[in-house]
mmCIF file of C-alpha atoms in Angstrom:
data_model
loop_
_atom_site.group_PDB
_atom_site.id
_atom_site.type_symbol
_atom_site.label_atom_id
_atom_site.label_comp_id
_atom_site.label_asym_id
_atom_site.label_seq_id
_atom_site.Cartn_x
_atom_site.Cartn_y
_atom_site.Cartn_z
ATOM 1 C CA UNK A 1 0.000 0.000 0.000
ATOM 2 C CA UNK A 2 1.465 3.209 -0.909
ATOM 3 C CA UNK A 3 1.394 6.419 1.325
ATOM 4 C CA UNK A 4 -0.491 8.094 -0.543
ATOM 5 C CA UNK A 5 -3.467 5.666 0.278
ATOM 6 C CA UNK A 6 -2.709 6.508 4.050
ATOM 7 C CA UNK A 7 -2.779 10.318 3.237
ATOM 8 C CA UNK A 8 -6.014 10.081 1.298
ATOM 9 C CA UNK A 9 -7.653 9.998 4.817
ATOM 10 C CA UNK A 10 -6.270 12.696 6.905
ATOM 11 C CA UNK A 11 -7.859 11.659 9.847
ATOM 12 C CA UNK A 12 -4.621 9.419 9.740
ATOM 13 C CA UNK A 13 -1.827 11.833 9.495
ATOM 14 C CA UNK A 14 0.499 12.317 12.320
ATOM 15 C CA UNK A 15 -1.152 9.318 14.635
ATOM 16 C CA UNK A 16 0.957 6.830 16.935
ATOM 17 C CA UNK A 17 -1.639 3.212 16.171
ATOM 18 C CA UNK A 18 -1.584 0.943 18.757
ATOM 19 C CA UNK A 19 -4.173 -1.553 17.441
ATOM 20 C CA UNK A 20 -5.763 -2.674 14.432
ATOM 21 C CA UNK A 21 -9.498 -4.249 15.374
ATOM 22 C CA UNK A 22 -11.079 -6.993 12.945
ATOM 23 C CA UNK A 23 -14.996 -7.329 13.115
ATOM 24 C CA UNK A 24 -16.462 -10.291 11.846
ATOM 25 C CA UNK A 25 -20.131 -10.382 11.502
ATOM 26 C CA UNK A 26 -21.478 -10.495 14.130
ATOM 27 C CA UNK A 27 -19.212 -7.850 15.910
ATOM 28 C CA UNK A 28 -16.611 -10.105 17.283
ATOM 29 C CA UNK A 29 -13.328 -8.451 17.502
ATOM 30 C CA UNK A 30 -10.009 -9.641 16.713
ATOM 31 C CA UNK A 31 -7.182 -7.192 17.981
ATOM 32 C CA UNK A 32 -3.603 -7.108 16.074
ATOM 33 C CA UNK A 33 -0.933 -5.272 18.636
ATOM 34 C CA UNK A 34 1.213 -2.403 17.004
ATOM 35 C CA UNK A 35 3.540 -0.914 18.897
ATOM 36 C CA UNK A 36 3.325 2.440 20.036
ATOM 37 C CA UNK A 37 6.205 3.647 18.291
ATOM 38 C CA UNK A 38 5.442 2.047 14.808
ATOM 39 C CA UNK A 39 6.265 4.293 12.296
ATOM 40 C CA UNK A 40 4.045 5.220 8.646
ATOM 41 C CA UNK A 41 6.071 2.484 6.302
ATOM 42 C CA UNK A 42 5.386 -0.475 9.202
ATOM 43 C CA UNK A 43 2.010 0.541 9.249
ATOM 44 C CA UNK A 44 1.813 0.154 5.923
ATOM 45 C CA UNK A 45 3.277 -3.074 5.622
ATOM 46 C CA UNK A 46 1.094 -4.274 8.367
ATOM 47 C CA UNK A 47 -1.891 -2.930 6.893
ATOM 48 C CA UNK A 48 -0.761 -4.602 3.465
ATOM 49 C CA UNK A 49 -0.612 -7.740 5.421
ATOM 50 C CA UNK A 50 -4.103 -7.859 6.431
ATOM 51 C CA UNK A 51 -5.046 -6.889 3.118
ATOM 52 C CA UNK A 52 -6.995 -3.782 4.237
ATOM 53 C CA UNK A 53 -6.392 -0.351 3.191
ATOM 54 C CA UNK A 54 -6.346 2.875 5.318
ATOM 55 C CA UNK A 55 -9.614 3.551 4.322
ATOM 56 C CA UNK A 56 -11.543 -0.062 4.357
ATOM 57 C CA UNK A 57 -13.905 0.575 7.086
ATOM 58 C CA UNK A 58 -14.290 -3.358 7.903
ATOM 59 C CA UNK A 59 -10.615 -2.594 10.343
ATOM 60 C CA UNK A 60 -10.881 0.415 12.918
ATOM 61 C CA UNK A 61 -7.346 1.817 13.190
ATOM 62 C CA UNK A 62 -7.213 3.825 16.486
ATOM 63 C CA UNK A 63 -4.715 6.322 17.684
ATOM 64 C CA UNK A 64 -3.476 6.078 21.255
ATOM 65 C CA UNK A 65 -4.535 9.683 21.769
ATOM 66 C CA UNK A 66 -8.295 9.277 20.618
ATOM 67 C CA UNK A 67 -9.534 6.818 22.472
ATOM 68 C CA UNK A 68 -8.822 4.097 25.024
ATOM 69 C CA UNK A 69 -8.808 0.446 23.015
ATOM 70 C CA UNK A 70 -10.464 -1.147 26.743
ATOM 71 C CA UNK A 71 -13.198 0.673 26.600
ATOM 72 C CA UNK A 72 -13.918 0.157 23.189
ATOM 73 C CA UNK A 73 -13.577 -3.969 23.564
ATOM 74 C CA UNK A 74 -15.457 -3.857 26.120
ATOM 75 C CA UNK A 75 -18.147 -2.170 24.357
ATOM 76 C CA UNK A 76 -18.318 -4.474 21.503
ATOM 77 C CA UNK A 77 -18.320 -7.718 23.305
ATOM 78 C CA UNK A 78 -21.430 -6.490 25.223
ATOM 79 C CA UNK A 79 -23.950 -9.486 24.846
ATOM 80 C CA UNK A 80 -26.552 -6.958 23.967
ATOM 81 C CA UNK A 81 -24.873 -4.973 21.810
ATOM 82 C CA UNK A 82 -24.021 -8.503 19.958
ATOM 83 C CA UNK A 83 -27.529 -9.366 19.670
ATOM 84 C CA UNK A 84 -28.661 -6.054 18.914
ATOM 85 C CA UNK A 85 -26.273 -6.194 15.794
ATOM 86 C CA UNK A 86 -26.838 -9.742 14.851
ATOM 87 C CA UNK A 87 -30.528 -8.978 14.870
ATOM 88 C CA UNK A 88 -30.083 -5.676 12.547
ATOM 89 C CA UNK A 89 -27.951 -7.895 9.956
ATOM 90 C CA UNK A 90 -30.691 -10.631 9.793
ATOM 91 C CA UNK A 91 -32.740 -7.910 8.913
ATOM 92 C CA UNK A 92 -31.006 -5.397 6.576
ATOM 93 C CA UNK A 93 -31.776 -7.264 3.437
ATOM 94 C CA UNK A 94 -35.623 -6.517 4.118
ATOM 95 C CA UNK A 95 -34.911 -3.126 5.392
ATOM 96 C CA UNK A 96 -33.606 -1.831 2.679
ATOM 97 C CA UNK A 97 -35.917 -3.177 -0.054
ATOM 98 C CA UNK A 98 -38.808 -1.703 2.515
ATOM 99 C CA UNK A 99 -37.128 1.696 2.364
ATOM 100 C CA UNK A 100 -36.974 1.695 -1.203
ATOM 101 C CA UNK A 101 -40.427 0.374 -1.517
ATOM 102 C CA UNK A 102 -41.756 3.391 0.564
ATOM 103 C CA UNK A 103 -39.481 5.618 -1.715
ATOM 104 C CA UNK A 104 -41.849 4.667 -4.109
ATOM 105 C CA UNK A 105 -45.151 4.675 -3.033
ATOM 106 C CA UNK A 106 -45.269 5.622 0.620
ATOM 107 C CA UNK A 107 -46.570 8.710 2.343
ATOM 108 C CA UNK A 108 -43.237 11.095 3.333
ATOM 109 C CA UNK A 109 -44.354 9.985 7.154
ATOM 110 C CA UNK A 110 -44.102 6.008 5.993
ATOM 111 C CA UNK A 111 -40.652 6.814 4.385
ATOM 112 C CA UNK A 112 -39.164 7.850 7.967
ATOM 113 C CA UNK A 113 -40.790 5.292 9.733
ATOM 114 C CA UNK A 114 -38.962 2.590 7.354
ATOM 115 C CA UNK A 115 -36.000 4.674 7.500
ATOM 116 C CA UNK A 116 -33.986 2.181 10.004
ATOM 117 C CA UNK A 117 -30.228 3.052 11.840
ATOM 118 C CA UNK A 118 -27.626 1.729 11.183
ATOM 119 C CA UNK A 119 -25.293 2.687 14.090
ATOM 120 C CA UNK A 120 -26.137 3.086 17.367
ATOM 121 C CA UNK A 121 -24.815 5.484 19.989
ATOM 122 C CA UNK A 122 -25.873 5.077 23.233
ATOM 123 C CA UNK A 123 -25.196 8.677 24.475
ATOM 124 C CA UNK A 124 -26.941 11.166 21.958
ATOM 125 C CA UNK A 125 -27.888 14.448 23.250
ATOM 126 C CA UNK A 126 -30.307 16.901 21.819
ATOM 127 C CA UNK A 127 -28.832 19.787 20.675
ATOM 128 C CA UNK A 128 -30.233 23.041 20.418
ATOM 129 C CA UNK A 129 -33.925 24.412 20.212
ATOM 130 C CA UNK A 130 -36.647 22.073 21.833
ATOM 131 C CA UNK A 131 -38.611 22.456 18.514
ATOM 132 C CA UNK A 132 -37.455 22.879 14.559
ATOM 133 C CA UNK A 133 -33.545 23.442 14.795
ATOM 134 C CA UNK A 134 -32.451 20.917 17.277
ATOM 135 C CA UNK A 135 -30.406 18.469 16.370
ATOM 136 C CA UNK A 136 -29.223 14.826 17.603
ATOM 137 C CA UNK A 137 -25.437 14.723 18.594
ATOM 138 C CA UNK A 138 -23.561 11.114 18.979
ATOM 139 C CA UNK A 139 -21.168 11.831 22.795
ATOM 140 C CA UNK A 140 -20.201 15.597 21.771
ATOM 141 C CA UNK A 141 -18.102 15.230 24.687
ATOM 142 C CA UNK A 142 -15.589 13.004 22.620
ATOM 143 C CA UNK A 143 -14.845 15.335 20.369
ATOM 144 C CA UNK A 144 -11.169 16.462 19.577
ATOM 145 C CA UNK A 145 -9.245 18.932 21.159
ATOM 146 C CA UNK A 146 -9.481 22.348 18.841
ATOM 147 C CA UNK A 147 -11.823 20.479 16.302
ATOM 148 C CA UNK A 148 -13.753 21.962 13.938
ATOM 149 C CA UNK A 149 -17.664 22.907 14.039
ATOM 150 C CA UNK A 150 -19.559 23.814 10.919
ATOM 151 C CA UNK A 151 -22.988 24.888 11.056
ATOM 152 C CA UNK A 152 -24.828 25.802 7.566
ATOM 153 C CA UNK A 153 -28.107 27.716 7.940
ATOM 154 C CA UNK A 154 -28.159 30.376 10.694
ATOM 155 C CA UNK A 155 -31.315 32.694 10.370
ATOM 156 C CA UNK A 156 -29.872 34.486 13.441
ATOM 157 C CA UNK A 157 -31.021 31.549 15.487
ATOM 158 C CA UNK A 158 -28.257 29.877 16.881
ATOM 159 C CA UNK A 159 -29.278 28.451 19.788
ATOM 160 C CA UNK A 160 -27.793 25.213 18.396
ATOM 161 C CA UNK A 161 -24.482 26.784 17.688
ATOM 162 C CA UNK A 162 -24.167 28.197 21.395
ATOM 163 C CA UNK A 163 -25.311 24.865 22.893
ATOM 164 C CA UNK A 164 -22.889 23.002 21.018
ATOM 165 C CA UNK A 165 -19.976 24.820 21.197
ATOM 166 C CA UNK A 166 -20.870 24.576 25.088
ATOM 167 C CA UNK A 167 -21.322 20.177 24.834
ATOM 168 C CA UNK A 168 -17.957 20.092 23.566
ATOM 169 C CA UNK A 169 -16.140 21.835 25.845
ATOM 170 C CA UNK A 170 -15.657 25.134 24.575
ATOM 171 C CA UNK A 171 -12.751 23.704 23.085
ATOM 172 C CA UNK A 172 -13.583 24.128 19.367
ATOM 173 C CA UNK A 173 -13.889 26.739 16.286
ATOM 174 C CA UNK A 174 -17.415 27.625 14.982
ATOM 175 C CA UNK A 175 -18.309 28.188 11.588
ATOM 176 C CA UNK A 176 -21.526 29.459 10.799
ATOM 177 C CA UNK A 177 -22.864 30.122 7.479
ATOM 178 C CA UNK A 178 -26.031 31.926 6.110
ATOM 179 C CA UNK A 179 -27.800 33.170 2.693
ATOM 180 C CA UNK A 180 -27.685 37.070 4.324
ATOM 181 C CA UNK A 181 -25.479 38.932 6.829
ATOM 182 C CA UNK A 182 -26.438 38.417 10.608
ATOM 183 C CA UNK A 183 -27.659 40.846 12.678
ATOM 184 C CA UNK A 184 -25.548 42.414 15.520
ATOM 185 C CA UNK A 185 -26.428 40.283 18.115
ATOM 186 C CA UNK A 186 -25.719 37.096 16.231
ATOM 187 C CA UNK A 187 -22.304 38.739 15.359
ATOM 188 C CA UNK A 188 -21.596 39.726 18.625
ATOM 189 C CA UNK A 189 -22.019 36.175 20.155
ATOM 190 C CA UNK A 190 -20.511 34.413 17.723
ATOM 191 C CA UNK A 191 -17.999 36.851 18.286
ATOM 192 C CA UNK A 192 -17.920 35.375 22.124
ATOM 193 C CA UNK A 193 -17.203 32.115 20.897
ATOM 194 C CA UNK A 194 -14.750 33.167 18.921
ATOM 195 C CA UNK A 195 -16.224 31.804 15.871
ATOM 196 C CA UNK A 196 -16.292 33.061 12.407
ATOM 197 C CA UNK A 197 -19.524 34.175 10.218
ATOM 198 C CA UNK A 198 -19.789 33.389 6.293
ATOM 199 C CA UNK A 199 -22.699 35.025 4.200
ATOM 200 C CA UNK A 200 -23.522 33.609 0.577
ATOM 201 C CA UNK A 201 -25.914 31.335 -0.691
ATOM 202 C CA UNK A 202 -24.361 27.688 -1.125
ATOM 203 C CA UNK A 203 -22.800 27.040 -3.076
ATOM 204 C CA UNK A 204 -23.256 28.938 -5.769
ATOM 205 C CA UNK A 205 -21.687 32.213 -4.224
ATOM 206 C CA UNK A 206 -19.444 30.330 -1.390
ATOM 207 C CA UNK A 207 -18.663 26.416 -1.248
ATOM 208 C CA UNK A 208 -18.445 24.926 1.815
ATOM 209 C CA UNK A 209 -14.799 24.367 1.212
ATOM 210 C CA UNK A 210 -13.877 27.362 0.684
ATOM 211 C CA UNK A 211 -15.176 28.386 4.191
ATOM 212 C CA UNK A 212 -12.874 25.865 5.534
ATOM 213 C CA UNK A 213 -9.875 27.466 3.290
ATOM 214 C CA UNK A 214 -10.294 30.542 4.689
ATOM 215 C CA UNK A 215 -10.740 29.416 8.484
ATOM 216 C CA UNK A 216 -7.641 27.582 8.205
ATOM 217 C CA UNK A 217 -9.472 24.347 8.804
ATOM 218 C CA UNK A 218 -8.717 20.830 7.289
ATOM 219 C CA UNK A 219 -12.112 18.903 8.199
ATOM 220 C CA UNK A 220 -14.688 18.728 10.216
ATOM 221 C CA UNK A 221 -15.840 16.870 13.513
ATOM 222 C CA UNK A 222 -19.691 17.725 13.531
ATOM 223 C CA UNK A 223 -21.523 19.352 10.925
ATOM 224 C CA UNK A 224 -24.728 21.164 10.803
ATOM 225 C CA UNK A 225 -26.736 21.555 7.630
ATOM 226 C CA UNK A 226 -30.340 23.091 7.050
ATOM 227 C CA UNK A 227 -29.984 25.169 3.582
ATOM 228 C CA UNK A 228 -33.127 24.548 2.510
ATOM 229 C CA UNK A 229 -32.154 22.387 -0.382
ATOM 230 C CA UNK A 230 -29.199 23.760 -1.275
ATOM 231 C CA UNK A 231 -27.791 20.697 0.628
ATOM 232 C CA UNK A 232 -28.244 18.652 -2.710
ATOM 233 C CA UNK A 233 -25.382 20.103 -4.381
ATOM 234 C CA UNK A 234 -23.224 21.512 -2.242
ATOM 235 C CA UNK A 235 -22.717 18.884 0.543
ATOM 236 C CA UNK A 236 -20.921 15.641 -1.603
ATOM 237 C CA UNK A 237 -17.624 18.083 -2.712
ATOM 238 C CA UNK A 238 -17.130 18.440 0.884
ATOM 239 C CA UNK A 239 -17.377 14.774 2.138
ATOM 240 C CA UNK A 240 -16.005 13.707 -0.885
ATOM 241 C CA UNK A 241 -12.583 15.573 -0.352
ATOM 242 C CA UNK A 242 -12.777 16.140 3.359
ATOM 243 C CA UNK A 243 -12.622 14.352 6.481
ATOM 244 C CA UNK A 244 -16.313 14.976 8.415
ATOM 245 C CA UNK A 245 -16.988 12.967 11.599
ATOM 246 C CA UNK A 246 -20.823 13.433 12.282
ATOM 247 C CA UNK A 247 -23.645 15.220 9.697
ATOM 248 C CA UNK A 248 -26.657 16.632 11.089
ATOM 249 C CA UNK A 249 -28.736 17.347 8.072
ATOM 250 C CA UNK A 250 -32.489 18.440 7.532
ATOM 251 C CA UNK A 251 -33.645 16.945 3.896
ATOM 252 C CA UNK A 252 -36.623 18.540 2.221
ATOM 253 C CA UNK A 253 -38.558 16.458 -0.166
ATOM 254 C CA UNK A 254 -40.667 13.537 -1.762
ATOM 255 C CA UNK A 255 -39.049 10.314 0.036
ATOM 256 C CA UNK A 256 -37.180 9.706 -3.399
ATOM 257 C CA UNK A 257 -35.724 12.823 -2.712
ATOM 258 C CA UNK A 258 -34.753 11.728 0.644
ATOM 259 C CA UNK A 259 -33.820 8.395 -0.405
ATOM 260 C CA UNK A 260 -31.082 10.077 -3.164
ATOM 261 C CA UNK A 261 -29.624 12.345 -0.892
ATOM 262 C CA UNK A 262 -28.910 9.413 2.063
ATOM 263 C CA UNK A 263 -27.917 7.341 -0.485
ATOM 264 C CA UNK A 264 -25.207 10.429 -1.367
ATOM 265 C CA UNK A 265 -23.719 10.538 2.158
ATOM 266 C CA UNK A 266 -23.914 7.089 2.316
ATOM 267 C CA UNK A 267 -21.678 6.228 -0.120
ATOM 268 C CA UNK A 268 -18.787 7.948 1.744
ATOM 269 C CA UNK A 269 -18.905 5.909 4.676
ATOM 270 C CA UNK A 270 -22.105 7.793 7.007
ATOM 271 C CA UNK A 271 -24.893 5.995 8.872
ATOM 272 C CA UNK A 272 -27.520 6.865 10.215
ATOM 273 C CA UNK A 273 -27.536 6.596 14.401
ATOM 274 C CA UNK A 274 -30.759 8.906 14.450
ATOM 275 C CA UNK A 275 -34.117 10.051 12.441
ATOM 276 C CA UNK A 276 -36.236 12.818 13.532
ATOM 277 C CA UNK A 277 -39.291 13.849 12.106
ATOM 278 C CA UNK A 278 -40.396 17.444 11.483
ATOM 279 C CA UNK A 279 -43.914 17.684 12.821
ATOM 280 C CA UNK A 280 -43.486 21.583 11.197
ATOM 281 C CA UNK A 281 -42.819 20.028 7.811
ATOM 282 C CA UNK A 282 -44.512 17.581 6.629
ATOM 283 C CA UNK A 283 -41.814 17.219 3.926
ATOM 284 C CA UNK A 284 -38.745 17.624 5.635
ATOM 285 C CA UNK A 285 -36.840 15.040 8.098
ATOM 286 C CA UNK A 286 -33.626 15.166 10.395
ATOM 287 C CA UNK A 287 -31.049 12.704 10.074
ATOM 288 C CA UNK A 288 -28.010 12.083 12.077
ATOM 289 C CA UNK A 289 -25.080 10.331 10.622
ATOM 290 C CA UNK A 290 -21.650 9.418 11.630
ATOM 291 C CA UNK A 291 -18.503 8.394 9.968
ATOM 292 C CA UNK A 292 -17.494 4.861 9.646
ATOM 293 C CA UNK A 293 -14.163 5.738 11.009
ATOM 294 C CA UNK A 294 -15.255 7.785 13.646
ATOM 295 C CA UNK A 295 -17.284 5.136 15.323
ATOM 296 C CA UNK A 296 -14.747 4.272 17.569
ATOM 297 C CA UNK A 297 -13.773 7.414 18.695
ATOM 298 C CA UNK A 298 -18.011 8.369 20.007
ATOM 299 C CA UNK A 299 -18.521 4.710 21.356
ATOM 300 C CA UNK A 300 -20.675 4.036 18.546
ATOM 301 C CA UNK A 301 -21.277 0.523 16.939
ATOM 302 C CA UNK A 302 -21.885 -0.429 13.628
ATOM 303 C CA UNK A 303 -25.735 -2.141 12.712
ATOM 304 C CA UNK A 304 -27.066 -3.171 9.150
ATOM 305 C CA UNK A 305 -26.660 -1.057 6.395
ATOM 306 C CA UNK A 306 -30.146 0.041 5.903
ATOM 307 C CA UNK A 307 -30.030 2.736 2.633
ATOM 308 C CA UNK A 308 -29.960 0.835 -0.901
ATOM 309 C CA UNK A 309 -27.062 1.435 -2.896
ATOM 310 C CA UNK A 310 -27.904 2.991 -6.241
ATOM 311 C CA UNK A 311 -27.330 -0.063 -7.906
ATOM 312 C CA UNK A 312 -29.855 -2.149 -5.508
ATOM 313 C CA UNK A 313 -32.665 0.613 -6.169
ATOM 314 C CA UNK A 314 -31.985 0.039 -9.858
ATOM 315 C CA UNK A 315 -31.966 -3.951 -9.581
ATOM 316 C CA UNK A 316 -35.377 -3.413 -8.049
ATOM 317 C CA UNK A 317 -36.652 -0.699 -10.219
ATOM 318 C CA UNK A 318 -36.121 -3.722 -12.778
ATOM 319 C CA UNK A 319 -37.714 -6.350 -10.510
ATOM 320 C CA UNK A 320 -40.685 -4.556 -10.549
ATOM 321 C CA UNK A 321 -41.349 -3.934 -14.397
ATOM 322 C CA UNK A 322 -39.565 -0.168 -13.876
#
């Protein structure tokens, strides 16, 4: 494996690994010791050796520094957290041709009903307003030190922004991001938080990467999105080029709508740990996702895969006279 593959995901970049963790299954975990001082080209070979590649999510390389390997054992050899998983695998299969069933034909409340996660964190916290603008955070308290926090769709209410920056220890830049200017008040807090304030609509007058460019950012632990459908094309060139731990994102829509767009984050490595209807819009849902690779580091464990890859929702639409 060359190191290039290792620096196509920075979250890798300047680590000590200790372990390597094989899952079969059923969530049984085989552990490979590295030693602590191991440097990139053993890695590499070791990696090579398991035939894996730095960014095959079926092996959970963990730094020393981001979490502690004990706890994370210890987590997936739970006997209900096995049977929790075994019971979501037995299932998937059905899951995801129900999904793409109601994608089809089912009312927009049916769709996030069959909607099923796929990870499960067993320490989310609400985030935010009690109402429309809350979101579902996976353990904000694991966060990285001086991470990064993006949140897309202001609308001088940041309640979430304030909250969160709070959860996570005040320990973390804000970026917030909005179609018009803020008012004073807005600027003056975020100003309190040290944060920074982008105005533009998205992406056509500012990308999302760009914001990062300019903060001096390289990725992102948790991000916020509600653009009102500008989400669509301006979310993938971020995940596809950098690193994002957890997406809180509020998709407006027909369920095929909503079924194209998870299917989007999906294929870079998200699942869902959380679905939240918006009893304000009958058309628009909240979904919380987390990185495959960032499991680990929030105490989260993998479940079925639940969204259809593009290619299963064809095979259907064929199945079914499409």
């Amino acid at each position: 494996m060359s190191r290039s593959n290792i620096q196509e995901c920075e979250r890798y970049e300047n680590l000590t690994f200790r372990n390597i963790f094989q899952k079969d299954e059923f969530g049984e975990i085989k552990e490979q010791k590295i030693p602590s001082n191991t440097n990139v080209s053993r890695l590499e070979s070791l990696l090579t050796d398991y035939s894996v590649t730095a960014c095959n999510f079926e092996y959970h390389v963990i730094s020393s520094t981001d979490v502690d390997s004990s706890n994370i054992i210890s987590l997936y050899q739970s006997e209900s957290i096995k049977e929790l998983r075994k019971n979501a695998l037995l299932t998937a299969e059905n899951d995801r041709k129900m999904l793409f069933n109601a994608s089809i034909k089912a009312t927009s409340q049916d769709f996030y009903k069959a909607v099923k996660v796929e990870a499960h964190c067993g320490q989310k916290e609400r985030i935010g307003e009690k109402g429309d603008g809350g979101k579902y955070v996976c353990n904000p308290k694991k966060v990285k030190k001086d991470c990064t926090l993006l949140s897309l769709g202001l609308n001088n209410q940041i309640g979430y922004d304030q909250h969160i920056y709070e959860a996570t220890g005040r320990q973390c830049k804000i970026l917030g991001a909005d179609l018009d200017p803020q008012n004073q008040q807005t600027k003056d807090s975020y100003a309190k938080m040290n944060g920074e304030l982008f105005a533009g609509r998205i992406p056509s007058e500012i990308t999302i990467p760009k914001m990062l460019e300019k903060a001096g950012r390289k990725e992102v632990e948790l991000l916020k999105i509600d653009i009102e459908g500008g989400e669509v094309t301006a979310l993938e060139p971020l995940i596809k080029d950098y690193f994002v731990c957890q997406i809180f994102i509020e998709i407006h829509g027909m369920p095929s709508d909503h079924l194209r767009m998870l299917q989007i984050i999906a294929k870079y490595g998200f699942r869902i740990f959380n679905v939240d209807e918006n009893l304000l819009c009958p058309m628009c849902c909240e979904y919380s996702m987390i990185n495959e690779l960032c499991m680990a580091q929030f105490g989260v464990v993998p479940l079925g895969i639940t969204i259809p890859q593009q290619v299963d929702v064809r095979r259907n639409g064929q199945s079914n006279g499409n």
